[in-house]
Coordinates of N, CA and C in Angstrom, one line a residue:
X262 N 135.4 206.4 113.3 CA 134.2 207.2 113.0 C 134.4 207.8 111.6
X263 N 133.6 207.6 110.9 CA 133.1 208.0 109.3 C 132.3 209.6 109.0
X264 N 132.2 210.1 108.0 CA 131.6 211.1 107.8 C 131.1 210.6 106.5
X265 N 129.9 211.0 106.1 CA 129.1 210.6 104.6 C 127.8 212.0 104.6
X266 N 128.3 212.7 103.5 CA 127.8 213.8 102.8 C 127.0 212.8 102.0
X267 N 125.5 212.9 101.7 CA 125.0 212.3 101.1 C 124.1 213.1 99.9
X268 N 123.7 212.6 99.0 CA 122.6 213.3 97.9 C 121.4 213.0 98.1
X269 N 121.2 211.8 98.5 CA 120.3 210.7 97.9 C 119.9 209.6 98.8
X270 N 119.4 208.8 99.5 CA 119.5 207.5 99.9 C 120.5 207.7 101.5
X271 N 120.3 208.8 102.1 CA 121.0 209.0 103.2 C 121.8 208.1 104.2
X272 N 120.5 207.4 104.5 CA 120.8 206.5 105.5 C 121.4 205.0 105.0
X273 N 120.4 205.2 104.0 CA 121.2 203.6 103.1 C 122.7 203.8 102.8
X274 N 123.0 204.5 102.0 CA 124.4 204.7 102.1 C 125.0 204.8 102.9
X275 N 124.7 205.8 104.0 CA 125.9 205.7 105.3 C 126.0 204.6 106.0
X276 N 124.9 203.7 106.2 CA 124.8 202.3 106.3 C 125.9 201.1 105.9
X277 N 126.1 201.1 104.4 CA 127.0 200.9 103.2 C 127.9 201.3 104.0
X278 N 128.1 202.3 104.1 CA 129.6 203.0 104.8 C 130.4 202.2 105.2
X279 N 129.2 202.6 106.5 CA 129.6 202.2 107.9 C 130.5 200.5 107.5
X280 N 129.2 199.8 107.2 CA 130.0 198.2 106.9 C 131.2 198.1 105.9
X281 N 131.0 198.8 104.2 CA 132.4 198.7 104.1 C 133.5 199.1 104.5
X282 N 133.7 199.9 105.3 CA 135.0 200.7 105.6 C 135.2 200.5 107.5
X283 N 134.3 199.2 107.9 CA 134.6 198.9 109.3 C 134.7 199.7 110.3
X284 N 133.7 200.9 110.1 CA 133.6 201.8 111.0 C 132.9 201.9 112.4
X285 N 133.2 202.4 113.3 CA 132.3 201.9 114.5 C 131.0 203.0 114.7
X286 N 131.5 204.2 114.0 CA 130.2 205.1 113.8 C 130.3 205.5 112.8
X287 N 129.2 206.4 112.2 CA 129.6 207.1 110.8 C 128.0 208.4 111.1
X288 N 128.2 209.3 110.7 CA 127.4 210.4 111.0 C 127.1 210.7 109.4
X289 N 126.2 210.7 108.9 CA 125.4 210.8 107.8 C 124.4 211.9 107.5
X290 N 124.8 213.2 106.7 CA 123.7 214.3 106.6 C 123.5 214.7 104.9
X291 N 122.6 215.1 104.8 CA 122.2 215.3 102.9 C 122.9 216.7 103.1
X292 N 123.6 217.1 101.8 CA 124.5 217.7 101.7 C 124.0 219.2 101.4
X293 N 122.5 219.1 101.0 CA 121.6 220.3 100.8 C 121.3 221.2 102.1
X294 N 121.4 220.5 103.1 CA 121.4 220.8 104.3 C 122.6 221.6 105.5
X295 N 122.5 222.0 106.1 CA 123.4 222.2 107.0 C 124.3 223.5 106.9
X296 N 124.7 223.1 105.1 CA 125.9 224.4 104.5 C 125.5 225.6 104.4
X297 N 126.6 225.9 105.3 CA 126.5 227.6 104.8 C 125.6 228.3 105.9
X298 N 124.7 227.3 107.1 CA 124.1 228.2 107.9 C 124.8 227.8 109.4
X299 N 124.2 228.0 110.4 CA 124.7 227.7 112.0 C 124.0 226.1 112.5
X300 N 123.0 226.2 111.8 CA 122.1 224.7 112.3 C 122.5 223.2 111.2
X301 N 122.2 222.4 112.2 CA 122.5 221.3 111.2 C 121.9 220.5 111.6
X302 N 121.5 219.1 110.6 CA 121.0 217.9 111.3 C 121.5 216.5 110.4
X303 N 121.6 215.8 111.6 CA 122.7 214.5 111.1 C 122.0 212.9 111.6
X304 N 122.7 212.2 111.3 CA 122.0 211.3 111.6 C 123.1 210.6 112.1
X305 N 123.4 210.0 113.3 CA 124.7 209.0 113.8 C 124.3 207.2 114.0
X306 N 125.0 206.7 113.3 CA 124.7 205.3 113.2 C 125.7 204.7 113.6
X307 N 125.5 203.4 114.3 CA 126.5 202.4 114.9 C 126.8 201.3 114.0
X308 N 127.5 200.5 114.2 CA 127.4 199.4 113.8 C 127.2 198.6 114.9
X309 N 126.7 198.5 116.0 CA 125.5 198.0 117.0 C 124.4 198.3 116.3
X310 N 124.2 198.8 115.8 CA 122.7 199.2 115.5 C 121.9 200.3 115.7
X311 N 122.9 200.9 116.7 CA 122.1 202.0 117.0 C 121.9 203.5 116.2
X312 N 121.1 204.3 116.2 CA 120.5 205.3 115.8 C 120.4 206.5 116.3
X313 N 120.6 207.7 115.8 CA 120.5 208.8 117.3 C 120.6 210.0 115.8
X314 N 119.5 210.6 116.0 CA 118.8 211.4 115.1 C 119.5 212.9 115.8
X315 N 120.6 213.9 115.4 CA 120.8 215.1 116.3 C 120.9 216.0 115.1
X316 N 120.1 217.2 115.9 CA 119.9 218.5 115.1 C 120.3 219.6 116.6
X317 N 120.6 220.8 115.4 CA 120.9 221.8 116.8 C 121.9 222.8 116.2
X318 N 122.6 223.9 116.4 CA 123.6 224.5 116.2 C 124.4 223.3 115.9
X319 N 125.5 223.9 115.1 CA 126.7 222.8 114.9 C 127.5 222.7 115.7
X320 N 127.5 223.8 116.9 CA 128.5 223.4 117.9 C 127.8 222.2 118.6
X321 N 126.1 222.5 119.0 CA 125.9 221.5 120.2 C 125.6 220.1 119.0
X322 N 125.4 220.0 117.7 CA 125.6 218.8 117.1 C 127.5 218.1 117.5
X323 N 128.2 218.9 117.2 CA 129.7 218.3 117.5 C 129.4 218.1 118.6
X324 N 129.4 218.6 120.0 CA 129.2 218.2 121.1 C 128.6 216.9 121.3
X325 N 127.3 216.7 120.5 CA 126.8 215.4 120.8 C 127.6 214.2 120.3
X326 N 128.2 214.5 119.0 CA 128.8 213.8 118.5 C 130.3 213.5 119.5
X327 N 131.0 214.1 119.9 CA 132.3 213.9 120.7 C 131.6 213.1 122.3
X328 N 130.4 213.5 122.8 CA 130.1 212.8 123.7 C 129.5 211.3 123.5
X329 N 129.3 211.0 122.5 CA 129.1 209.1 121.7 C 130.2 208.6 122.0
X330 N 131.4 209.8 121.2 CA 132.9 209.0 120.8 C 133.3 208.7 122.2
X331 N 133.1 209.6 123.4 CA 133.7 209.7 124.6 C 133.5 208.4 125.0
X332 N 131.5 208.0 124.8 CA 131.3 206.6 125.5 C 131.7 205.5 124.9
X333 N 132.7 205.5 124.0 CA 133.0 204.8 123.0 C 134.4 204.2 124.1
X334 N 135.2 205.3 123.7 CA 136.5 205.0 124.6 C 136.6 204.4 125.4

């Protein structure tokens, strides 16, 4: 699993990521966002393909995020 702070091109880049660095997820958020408050929103990408758009407090964003990795395992 990957993390990508983005400026620009969010998804394309985390995309990029994901494939160069053989990641099996990578969670991708614009970097203007999220900091400094309680809420955040992210975007989680597979390299299946899949997509899963999560916004929320940051705890219940982690949360969603650890429960992917869980179905992962």
């Amino acid at each position: 699993m990957g993390f990508a702070a983005e400026t620009e091109r969010v998804e394309e880049n985390a995309r990029e990521k994901l494939a160069r660095k053989k990641l099996d997820l990578i969670v991708a958020n614009e970097v203007s966002q999220g900091f400094g408050g309680d809420k955040n929103r992210v975007v989680m990408l597979g390299r299946d393909g899949g997509r899963a758009d999560i916004e929320g407090t940051k705890r219940a964003v982690a949360d969603a995020l650890w429960d992917r990795i869980r179905a992962l395992l």
